[in-house]
PDB file of C-alpha atoms in Angstrom:
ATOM      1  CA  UNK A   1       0.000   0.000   0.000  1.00 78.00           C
ATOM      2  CA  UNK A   2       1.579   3.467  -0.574  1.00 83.00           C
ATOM      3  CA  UNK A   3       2.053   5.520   2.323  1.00 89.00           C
ATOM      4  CA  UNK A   4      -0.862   8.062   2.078  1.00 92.00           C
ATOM      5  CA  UNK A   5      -3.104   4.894   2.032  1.00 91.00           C
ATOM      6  CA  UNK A   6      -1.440   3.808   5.665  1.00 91.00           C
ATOM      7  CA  UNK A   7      -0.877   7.357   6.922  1.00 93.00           C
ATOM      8  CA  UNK A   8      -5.342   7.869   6.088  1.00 93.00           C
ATOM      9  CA  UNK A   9      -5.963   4.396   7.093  1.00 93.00           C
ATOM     10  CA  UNK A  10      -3.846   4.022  10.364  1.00 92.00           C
ATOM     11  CA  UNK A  11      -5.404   7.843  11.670  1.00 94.00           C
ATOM     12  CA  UNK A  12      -9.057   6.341  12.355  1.00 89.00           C
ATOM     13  CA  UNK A  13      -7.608   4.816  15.707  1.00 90.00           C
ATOM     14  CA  UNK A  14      -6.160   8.348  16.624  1.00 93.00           C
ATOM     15  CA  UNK A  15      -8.617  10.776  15.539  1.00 92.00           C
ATOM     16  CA  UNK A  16      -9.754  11.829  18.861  1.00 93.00           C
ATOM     17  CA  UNK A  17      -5.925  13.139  19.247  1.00 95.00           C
ATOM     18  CA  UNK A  18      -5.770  16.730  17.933  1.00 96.00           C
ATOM     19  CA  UNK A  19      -2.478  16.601  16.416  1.00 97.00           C
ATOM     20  CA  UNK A  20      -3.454  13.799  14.173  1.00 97.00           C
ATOM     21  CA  UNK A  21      -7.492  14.982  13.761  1.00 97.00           C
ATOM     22  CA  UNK A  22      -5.333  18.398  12.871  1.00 98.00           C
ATOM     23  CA  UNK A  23      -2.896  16.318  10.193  1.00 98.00           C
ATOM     24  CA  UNK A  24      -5.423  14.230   9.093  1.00 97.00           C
ATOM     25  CA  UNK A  25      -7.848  17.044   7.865  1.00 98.00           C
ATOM     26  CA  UNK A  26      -5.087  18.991   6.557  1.00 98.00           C
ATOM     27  CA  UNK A  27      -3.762  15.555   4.459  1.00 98.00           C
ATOM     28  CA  UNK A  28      -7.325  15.039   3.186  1.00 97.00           C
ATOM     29  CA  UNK A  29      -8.266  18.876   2.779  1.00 98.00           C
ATOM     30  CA  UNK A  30      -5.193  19.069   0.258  1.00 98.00           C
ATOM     31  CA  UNK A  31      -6.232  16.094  -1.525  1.00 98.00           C
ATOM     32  CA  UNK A  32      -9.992  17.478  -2.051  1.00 97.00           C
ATOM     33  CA  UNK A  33      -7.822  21.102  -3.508  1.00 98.00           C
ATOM     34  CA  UNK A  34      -5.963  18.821  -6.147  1.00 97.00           C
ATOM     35  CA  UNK A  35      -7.948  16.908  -7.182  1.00 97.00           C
ATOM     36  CA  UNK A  36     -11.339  18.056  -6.626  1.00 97.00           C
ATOM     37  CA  UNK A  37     -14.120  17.615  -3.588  1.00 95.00           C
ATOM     38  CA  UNK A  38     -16.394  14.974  -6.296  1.00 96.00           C
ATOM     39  CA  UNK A  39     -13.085  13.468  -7.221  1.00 97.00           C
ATOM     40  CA  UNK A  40     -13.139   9.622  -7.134  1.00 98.00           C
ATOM     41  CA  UNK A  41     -10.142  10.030  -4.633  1.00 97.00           C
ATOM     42  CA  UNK A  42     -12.010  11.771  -2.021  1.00 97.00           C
ATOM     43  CA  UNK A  43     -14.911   9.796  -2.741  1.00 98.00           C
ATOM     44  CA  UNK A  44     -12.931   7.087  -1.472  1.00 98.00           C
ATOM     45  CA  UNK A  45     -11.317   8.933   1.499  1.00 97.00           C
ATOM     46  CA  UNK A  46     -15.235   9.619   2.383  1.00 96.00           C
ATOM     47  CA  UNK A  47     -16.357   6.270   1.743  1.00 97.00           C
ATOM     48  CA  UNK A  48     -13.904   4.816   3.969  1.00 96.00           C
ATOM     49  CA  UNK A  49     -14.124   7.145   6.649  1.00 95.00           C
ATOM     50  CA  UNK A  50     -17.728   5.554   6.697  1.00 96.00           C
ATOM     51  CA  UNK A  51     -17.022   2.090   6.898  1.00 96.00           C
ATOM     52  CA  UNK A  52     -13.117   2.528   8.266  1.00 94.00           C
ATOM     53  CA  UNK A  53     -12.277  -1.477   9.126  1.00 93.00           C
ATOM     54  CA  UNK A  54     -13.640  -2.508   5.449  1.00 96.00           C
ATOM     55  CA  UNK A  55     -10.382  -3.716   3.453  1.00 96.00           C
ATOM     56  CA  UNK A  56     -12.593  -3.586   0.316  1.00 97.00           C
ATOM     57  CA  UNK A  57     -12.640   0.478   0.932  1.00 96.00           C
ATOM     58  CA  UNK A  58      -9.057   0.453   1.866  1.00 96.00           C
ATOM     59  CA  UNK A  59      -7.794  -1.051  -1.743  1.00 97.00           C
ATOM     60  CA  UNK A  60      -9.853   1.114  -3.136  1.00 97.00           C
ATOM     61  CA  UNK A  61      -8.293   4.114  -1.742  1.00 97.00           C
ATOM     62  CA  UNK A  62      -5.224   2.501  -2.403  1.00 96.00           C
ATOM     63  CA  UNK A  63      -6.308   2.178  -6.480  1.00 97.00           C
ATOM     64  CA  UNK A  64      -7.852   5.659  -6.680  1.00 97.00           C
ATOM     65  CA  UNK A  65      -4.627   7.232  -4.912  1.00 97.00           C
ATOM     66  CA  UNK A  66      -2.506   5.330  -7.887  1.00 97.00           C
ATOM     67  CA  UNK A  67      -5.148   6.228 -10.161  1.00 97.00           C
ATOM     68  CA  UNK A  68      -4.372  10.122  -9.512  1.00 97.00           C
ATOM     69  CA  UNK A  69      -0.767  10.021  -9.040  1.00 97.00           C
ATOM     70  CA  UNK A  70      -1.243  11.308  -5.476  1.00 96.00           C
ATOM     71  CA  UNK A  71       1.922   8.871  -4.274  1.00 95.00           C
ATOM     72  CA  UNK A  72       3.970  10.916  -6.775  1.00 97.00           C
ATOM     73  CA  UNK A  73       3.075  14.466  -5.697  1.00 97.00           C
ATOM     74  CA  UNK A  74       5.318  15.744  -3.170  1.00 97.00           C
ATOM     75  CA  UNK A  75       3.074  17.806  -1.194  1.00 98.00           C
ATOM     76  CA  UNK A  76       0.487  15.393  -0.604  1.00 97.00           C
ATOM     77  CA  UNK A  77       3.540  12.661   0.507  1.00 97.00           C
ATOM     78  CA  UNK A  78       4.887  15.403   2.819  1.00 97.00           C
ATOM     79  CA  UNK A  79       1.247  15.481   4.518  1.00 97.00           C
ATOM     80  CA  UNK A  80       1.027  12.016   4.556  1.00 97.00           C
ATOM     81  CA  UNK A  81       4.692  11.511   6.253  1.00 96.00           C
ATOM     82  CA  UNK A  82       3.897  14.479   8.710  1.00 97.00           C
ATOM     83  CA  UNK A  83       0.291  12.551   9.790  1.00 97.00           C
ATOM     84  CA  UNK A  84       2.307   9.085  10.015  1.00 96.00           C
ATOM     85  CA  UNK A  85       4.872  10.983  12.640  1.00 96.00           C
ATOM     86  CA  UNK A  86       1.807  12.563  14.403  1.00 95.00           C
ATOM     87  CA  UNK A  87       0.255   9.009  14.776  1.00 95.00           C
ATOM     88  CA  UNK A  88       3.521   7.539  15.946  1.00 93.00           C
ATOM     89  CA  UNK A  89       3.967  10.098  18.417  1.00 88.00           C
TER      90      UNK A  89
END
């Protein structure tokens, strides 16, 4: 999985931490500006913050974040690597 898949996907169990909620919305917030809020991208960011334990949702993040290239844009892998360090903390 590429790491803005894990970094989305590992913050459900942390959310009520602000430091991650705060990373986490500014990860997925910058995802919904470059690619669009009706994107299929954040349509899968949405759809698994509905259903969050569903590995069906999670590949498909996975897939639409391929899809758009998101793994290759730098800012949106910063984000990612700065939620991951927020989560580990």
């Amino acid at each position: 999985m590429e790491a803005v898949t894990v970094a989305i996907t590992k913050a459900f169990a942390k959310l009520e931490e602000t430091a991650v909620k705060d990373a986490y919305d500014a990860l997925t917030t910058l995802i919904q500006k470059k690619f669009g809020e009706k994107s299929e991208l954040a349509k899968a960011i949405e759809n698994l913050e509905n259903r969050p334990d569903s590995a069906g949702r999670k590949e498909l993040l996975n897939e639409e974040i391929v899809a758009a290239k998101a793994h290759q844009d730098r800012e949106i892998t910063n984000a990612a690597e700065s939620l991951i360090e927020k989560i580990k903390a």
